XYZ file of C-alpha atoms in Angstrom:
552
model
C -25.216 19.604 -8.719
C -25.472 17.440 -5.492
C -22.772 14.839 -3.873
C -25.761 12.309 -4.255
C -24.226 10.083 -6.766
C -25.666 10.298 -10.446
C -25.354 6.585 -11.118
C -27.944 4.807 -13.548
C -28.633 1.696 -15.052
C -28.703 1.860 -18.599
C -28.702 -1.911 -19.265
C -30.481 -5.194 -18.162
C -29.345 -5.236 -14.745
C -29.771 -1.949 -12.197
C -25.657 -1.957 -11.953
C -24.442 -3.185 -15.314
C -23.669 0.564 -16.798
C -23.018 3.948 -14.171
C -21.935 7.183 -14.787
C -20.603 9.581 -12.084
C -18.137 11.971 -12.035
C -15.730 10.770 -9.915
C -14.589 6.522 -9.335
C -13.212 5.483 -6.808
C -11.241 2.195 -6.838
C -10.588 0.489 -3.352
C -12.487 1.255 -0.112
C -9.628 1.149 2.384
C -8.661 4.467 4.395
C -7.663 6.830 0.902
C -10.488 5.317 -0.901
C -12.710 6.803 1.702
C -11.501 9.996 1.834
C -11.270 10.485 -1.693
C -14.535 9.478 -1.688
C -15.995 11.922 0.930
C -13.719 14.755 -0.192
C -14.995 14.271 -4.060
C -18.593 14.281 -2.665
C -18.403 17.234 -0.707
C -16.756 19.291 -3.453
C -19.944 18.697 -5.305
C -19.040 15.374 -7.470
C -20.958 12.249 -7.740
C -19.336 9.494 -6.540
C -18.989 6.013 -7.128
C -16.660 3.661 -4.854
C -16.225 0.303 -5.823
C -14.560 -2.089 -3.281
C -13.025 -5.477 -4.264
C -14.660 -6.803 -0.433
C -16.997 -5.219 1.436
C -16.590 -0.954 2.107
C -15.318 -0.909 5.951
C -13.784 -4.501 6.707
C -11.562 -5.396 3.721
C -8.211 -4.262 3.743
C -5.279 -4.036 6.135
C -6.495 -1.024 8.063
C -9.783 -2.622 9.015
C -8.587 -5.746 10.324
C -6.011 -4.131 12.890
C -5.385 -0.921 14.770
C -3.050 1.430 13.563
C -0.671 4.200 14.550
C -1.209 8.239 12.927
C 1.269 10.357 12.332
C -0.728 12.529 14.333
C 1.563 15.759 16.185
C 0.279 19.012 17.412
C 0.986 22.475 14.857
C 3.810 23.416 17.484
C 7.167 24.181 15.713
C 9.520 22.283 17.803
C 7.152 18.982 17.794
C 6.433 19.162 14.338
C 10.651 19.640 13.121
C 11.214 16.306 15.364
C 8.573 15.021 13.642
C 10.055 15.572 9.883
C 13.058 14.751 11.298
C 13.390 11.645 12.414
C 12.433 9.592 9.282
C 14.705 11.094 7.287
C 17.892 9.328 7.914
C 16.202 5.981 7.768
C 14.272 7.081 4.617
C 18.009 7.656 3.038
C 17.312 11.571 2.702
C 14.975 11.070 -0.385
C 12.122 12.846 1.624
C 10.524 16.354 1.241
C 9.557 18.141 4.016
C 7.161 20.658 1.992
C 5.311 17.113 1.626
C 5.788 16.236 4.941
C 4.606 19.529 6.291
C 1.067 19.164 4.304
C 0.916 15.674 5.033
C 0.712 16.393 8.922
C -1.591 19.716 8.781
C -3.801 17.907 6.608
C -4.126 14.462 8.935
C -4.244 16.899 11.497
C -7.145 17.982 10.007
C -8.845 15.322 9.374
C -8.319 13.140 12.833
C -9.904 16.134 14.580
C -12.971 16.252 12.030
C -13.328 12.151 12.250
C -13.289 13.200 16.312
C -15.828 16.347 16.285
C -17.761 14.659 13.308
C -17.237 11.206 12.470
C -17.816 10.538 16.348
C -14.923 8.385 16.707
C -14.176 7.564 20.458
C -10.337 8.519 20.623
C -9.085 7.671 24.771
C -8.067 10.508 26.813
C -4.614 10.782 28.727
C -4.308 10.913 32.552
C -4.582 14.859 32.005
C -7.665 14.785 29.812
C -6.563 14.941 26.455
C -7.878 13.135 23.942
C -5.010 10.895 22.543
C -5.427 11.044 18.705
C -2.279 9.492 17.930
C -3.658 6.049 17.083
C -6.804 3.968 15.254
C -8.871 0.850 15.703
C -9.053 -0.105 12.560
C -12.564 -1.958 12.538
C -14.159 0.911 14.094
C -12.398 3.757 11.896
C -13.634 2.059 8.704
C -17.024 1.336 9.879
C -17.370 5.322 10.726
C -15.840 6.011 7.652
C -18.034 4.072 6.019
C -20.807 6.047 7.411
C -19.657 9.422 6.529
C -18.944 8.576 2.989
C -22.649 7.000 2.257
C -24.235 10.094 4.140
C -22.296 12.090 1.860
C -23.879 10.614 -0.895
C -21.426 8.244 -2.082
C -22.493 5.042 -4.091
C -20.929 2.215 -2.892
C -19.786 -1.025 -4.670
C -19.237 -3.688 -2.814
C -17.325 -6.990 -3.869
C -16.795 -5.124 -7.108
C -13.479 -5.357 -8.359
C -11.999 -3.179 -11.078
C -10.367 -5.216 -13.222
C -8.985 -2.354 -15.866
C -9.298 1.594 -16.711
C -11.446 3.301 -19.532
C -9.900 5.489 -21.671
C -11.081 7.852 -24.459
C -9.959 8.503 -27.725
C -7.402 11.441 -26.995
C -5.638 8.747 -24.484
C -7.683 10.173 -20.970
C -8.660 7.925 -18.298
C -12.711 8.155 -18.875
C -13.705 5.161 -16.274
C -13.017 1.758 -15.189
C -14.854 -1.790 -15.473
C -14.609 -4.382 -13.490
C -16.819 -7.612 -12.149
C -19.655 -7.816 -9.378
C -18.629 -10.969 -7.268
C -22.307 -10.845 -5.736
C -23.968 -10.258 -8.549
C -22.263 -12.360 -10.676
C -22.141 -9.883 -13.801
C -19.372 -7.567 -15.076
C -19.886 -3.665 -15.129
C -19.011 -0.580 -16.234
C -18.374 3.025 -14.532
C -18.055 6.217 -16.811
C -16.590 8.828 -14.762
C -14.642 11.987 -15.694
C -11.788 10.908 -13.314
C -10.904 7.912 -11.570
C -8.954 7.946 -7.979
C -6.847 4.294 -7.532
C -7.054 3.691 -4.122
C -6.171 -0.267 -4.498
C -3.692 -0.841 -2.097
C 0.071 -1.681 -2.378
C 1.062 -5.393 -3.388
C 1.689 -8.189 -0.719
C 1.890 -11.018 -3.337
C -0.629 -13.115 -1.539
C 1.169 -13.692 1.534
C -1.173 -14.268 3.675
C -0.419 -11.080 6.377
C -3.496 -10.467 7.899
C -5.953 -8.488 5.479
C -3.286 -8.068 2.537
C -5.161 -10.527 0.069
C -7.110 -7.905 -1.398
C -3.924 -5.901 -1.872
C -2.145 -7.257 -5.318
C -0.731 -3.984 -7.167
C -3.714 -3.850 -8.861
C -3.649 -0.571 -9.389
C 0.105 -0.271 -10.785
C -0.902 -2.613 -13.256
C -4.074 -0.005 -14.271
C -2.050 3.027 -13.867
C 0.914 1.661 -16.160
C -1.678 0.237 -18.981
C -3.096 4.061 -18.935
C 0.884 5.262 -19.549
C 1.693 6.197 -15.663
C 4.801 5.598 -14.374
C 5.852 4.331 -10.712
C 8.342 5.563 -8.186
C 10.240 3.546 -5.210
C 9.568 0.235 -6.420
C 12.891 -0.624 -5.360
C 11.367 -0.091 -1.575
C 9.497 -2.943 -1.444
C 10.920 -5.882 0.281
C 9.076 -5.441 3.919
C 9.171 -8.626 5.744
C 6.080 -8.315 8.911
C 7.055 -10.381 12.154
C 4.199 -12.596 13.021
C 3.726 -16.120 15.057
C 4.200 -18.941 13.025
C 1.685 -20.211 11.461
C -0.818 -16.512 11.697
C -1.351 -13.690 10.032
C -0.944 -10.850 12.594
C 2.591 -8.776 11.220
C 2.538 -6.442 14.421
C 5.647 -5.693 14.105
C 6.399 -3.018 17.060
C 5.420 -4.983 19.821
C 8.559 -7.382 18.694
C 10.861 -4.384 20.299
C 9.822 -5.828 23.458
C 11.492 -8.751 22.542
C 14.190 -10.939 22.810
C 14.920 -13.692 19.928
C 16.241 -17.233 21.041
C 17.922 -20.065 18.714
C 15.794 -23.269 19.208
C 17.972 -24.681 21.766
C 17.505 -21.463 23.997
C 20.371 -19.398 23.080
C 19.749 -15.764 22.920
C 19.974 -15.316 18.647
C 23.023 -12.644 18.028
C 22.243 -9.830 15.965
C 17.867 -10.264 16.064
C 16.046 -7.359 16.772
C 12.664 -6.111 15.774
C 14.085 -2.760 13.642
C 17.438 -3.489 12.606
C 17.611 -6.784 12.986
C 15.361 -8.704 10.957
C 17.742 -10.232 8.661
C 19.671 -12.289 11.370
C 16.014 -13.641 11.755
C 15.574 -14.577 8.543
C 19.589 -16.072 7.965
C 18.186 -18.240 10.704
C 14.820 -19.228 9.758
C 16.629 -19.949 5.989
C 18.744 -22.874 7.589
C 15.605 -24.627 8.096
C 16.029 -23.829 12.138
C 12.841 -22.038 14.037
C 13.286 -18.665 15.675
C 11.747 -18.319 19.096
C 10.835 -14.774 20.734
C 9.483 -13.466 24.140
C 7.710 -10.067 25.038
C 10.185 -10.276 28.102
C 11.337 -6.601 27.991
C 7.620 -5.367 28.502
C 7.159 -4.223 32.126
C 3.401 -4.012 33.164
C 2.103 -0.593 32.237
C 4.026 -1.762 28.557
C 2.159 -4.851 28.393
C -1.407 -2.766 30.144
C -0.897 -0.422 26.754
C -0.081 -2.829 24.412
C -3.179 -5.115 25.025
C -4.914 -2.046 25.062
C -3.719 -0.680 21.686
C -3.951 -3.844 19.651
C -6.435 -6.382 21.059
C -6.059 -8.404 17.761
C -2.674 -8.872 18.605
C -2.940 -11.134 21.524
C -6.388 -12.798 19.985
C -3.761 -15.506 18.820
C -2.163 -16.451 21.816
C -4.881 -16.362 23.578
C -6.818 -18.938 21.778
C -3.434 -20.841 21.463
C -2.872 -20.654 25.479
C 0.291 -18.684 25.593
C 1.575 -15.967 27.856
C 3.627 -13.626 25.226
C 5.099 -12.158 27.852
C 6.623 -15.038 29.783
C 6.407 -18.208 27.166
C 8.827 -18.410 24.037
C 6.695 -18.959 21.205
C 8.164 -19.624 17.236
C 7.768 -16.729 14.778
C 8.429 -16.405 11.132
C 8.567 -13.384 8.429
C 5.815 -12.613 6.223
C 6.113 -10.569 2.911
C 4.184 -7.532 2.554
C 5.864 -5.781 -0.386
C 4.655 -2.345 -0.834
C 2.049 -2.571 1.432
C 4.969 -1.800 4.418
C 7.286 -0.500 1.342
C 7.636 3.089 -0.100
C 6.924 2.730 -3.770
C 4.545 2.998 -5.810
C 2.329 5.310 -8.758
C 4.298 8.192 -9.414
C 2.432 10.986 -8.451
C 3.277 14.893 -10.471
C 1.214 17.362 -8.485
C -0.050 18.075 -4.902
C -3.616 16.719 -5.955
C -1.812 13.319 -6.521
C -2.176 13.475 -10.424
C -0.631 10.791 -12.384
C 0.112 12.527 -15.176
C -2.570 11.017 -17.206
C -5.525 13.089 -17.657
C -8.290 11.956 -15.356
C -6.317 9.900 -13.244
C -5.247 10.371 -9.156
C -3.590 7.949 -6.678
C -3.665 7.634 -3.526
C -2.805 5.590 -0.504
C -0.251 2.652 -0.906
C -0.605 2.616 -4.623
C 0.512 5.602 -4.607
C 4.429 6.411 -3.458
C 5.123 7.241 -0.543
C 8.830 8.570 -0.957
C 7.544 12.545 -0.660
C 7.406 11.901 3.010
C 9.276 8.739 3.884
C 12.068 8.505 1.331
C 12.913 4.914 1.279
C 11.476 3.650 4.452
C 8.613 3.260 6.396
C 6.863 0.163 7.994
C 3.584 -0.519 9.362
C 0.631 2.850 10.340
C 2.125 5.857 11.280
C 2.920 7.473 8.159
C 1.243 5.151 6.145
C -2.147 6.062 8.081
C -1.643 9.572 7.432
C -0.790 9.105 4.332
C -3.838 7.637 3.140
C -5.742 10.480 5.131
C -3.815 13.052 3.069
C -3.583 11.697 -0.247
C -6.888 10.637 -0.455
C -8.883 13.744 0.818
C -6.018 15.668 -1.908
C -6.801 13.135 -4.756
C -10.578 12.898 -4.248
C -10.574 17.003 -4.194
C -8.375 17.104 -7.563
C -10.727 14.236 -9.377
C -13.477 16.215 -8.281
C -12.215 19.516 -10.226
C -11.062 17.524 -13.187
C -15.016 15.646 -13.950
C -16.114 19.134 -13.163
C -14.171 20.914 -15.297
C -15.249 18.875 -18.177
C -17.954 19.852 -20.631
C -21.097 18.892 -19.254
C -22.231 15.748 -20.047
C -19.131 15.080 -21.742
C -18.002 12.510 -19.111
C -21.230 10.239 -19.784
C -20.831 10.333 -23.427
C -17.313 10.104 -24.481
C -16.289 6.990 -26.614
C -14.747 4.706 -24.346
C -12.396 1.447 -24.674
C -10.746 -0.809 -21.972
C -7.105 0.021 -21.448
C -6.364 -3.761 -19.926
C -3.859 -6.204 -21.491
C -2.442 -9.006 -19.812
C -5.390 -11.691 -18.576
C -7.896 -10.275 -20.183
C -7.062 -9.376 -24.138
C -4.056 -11.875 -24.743
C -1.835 -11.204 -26.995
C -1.749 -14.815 -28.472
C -4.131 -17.982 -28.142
C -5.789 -18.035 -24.513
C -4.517 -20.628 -22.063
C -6.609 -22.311 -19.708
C -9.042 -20.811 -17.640
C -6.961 -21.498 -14.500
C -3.925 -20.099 -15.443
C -3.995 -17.945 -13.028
C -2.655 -20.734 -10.936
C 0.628 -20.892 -12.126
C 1.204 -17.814 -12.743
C 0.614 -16.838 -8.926
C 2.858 -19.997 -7.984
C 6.208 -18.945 -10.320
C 5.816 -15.369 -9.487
C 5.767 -15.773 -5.413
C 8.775 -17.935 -6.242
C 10.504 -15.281 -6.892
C 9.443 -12.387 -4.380
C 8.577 -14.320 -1.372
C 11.989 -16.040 -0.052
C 13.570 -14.337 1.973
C 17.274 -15.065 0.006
C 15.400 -13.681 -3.159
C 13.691 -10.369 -1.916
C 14.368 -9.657 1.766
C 17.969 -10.360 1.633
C 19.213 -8.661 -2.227
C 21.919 -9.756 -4.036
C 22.563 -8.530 -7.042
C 23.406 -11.646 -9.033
C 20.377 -13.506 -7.511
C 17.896 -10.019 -8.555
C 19.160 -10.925 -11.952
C 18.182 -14.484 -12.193
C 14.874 -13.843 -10.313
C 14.216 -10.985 -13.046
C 14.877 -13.039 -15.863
C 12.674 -15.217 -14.667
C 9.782 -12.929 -14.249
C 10.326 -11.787 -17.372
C 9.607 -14.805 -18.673
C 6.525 -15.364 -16.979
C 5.470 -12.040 -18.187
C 5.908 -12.837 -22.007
C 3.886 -16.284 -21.178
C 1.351 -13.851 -19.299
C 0.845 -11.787 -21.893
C 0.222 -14.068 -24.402
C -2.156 -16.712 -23.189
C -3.340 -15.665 -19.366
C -7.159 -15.113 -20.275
C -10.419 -15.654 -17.796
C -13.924 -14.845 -17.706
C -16.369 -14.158 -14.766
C -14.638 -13.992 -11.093
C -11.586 -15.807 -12.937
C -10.575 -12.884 -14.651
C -9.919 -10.978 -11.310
C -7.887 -14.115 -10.657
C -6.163 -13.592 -13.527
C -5.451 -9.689 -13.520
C -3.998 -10.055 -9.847
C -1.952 -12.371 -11.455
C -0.637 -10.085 -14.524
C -0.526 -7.367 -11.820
C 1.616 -9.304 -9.407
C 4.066 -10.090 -12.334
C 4.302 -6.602 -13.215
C 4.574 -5.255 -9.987
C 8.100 -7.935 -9.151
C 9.394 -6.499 -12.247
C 8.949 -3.242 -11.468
C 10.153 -3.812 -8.067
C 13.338 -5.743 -9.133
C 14.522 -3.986 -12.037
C 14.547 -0.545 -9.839
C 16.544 -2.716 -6.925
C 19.020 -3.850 -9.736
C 19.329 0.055 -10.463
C 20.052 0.934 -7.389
C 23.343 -0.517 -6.460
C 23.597 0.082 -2.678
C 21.672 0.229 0.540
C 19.660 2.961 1.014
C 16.323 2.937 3.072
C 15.150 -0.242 3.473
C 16.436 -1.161 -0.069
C 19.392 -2.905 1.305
C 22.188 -5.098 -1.038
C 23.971 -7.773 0.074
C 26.860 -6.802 -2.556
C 26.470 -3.283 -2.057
C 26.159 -2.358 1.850
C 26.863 1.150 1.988
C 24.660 3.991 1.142
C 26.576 5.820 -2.159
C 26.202 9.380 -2.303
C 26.241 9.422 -6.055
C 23.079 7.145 -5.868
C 21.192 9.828 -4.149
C 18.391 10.573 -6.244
C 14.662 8.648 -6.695
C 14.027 6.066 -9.509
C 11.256 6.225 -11.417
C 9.917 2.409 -13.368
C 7.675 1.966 -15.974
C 6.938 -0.135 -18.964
C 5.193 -3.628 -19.198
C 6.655 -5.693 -22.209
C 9.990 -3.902 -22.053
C 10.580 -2.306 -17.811
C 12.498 0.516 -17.848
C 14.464 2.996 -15.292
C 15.444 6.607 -14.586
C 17.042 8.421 -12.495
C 15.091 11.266 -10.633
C 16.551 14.148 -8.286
C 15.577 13.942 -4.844
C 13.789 17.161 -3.801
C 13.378 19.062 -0.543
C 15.447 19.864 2.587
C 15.625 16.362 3.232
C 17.626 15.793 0.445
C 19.406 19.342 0.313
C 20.602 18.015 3.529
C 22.270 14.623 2.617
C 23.970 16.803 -0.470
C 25.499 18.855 1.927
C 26.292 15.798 4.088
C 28.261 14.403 1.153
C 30.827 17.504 0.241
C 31.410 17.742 3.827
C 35.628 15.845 3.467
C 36.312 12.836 5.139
């Protein structure tokens, strides 16, 4: 067996039916490596990509951080170490330890193979610490179809395959280009779809909709840190560009010049958006950047500054109006539960990876923007691409290929009642970023208002369910729809079962972090969401135990 993908047509159009051993769905950074490390363990390989393999996604439209640090003890314990307070000790540093030897890893191999051009310091040493994302994607990009991979461009899965005893056998989905639906038999599927910014608008997040929660739950997965999801992305009014750690340079000012109390960049995003709430604009200046800061920072994110440049404005010396821009569990912690250091799912045949998969193993309840998220995706991906890859090849050969197959999708595209209108979609998108994208509904929690919102959503999942139906590119419409809905249900109804502030999961009603609270929760369910409590594993977590016996 070869890594040159097995995939043929079996119908009236060259791509209508595949086979291969191993799909993968989403072409960001874990889609990639799952993709390369399938092939290379011997697996054919199919990638399908709702855009276009290389530019779509957050991580190719802007540079990102790694959580890149050398294998020397003391640098690697201040590594682990300094999340885990802000993660609310629900971290494990066994995870945390593989995480960085395997992005380790893999940053020196996309160096000495992949070509990347990382900069060197002023002593010579290649800085490996950060990405640009266009140019990491397009090499990635590279590796994977020299590797054999087959790639699937503007072809968005729209549900999972599953076989008779209940395993995931595949995925289907629709070919934008092509205009035609397909079909991919594989023996295991890796979701590498992203986490879920509800169609924000934060710069390339609108191909990230929880797509692959919604999959993973319809296949009987379950989800983890959902509650970790209300990340709110700095950005100038009016843009995309959430660069959030440049705003540390910053001061905030009221609109008649005042310096705004309390607004900060980490810690102080909320007197931000009490402000912006009262209908008022929020005005900020890079003026705490000296000039080797402001030399490094156009030099680490060009794209950045590409806004105020074309707009005419000095960052660094004009006040200019920002806002906050949702970005749910794309900047969040939660998402598929994952049971087993090849990022299993606990369905047979299926592996997650990236941001739809949970990040809590190595950032408890917290995290933000590259960094760990980048190495994240390195990790889990080359982990869940290796696992898929021994599951298909485990299986009886040629089983994969012939197995009886039927699609595991439900809401918006098999409704339970009479089908609504083909734009439906519509709607559905409008009531449900009604709920998740104000900033007094979802950034700043309040019990009483999670309930209302909730009830609400739950409403608009029953109607959902029932009528949401669309054919052709529509019916991606209409699954990102049914997947958003899901995934603010999910996200709420673990918030409302966590009553205090923990991570970034902060209350309004319930400030302080509870010690009796400290343990994960684990959603799932679609007509009927349900919670659990799950203990928190690791030192990490040994360590806020310990914390809480210690008397007053």
């Amino acid at each position: 067996m070869t890594g040159r993908a097995r995939s043929r047509a079996t119908g009236t159009h060259p791509h209508a039916d595949l086979h291969a051993d191993v799909l993968v769905a989403g072409g960001g950074p874990a889609g990639a490596w799952a993709a390369l490390m399938a092939a290379r363990a011997g697996a054919s390989v199919v990638l399908a990509d709702k855009g276009y393999c290389g530019t779509s996604g957050a991580t190719a439209a802007a540079g990102t951080g790694v959580w890149y640090v050398p294998p020397e003890p003391a640098a690697r314990e201040a590594a682990m170490a300094s999340r885990e307070g802000l993660g609310g000790y629900l971290a494990d540093r066994r995870w945390m330890a593989r995480v960085l030897d395997e992005t380790h890893a893999r940053i020196d191999e996309l160096a000495t193979h992949g070509g990347y051009p990382f900069p060197t310091g002023p002593d010579g040493r290649p800085l490996r610490n950060g990405l640009q994302g266009p140019e990491y994607m397009r090499r990635m990009r590279i590796l994977i179809r020299r590797a054999g991979v087959r790639v699937l461009d503007h072809s968005p899965v729209t549900e999972l395959l599953t076989d008779t005893d209940g395993h995931v056998a595949g995925a289907a989905g629709y070919r934008r280009q092509a205009h035609e639906s397909y079909r991919v038999r594989a023996g295991a599927v890796v979701l590498a779809t992203g986490g879920c910014a509800f169609l924000s608008g934060a710069l390339g997040t609108n191909t990230d909709t929880g797509d692959g929660a919604l999959f993973a739950a319809e296949a009987g997965a379950e989800l983890s840190g959902m509650e970790f999801s209300n990340a709110y992305g700095i950005a100038p009014e009016g843009t995309s560009v959430t660069k959030t750690a440049f705003y540390s340079y910053a001061t905030f000012y009221r609109e008649d010049g005042e310096v705004l109390p309390g607004a900060a960049s980490q810690g102080g995003r909320s007197a931000i958006a009490r402000e912006l709430l009262t209908g008022a604009r929020v005005l900020a200046r890079l003026d705490r950047a000296d000039e080797p800061a402001r030399t490094a920072m156009r030099r680490a994110q060009p794209n950045f500054f590409l806004t105020f440049d074309r707009l005419g404005i000095d960052p660094f010396a004009e006040r200019f109006a920002v806002t906050l821009i949702a970005e749910g569990t794309v900047r969040g912690t939660g998402g598929i539960r994952i049971v087993s250091d090849d990022c299993a799912t606990g369905v047979p045949g299926l592996y997650a990876a990236g941001d739809a998969a949970t990040r809590e193993e190595i950032c408890g309840g917290f995290t933000g923007g590259g960094s760990h998220n980048a190495a994240w995706a390195i990790s889990s991906g080359s982990w869940a691409g290796r696992g898929a890859a021994r599951h298909a090849l485990a299986l009886a050969s040629g089983r994969a290929a012939h197995r009886r197959v039927a699609g595991a999708g439900g809401a918006g595209i098999r409704p339970a009642g009479r089908p609504g209108r083909p734009d439906g979609y519509r709607e559905a998108v409008a009531r449900v970023q009604a709920q998740v994208l104000p900033y007094d509904r979802n950034y700043l929690r309040h019990g009483a208002v999670l309930t209302g919102a909730l009830r609400e959503l739950d409403a608009l999942w029953g109607d959902v369910r029932e009528s949401l139906y669309a054919e052709g590119a529509d019916l991606v419409r209409a699954r990102q729809a049914a997947a958003m809905t899901a995934h603010a249900r999910w996200m709420y109804a673990a918030a409302l079962a966590r009553p205090e502030t923990r991570g970034m999961a902060k209350r309004l009603d319930h400030p302080e972090q509870d010690p009796r609270l400290h343990h994960r929760i684990t959603v799932g369910g679609l007509d009927r969401v349900w919670t659990r409590p799950e203990a928190a594993r690791g030192e990490a977590a040994r360590g806020e135990a310990a914390r809480a016996e210690v008397p007053a």
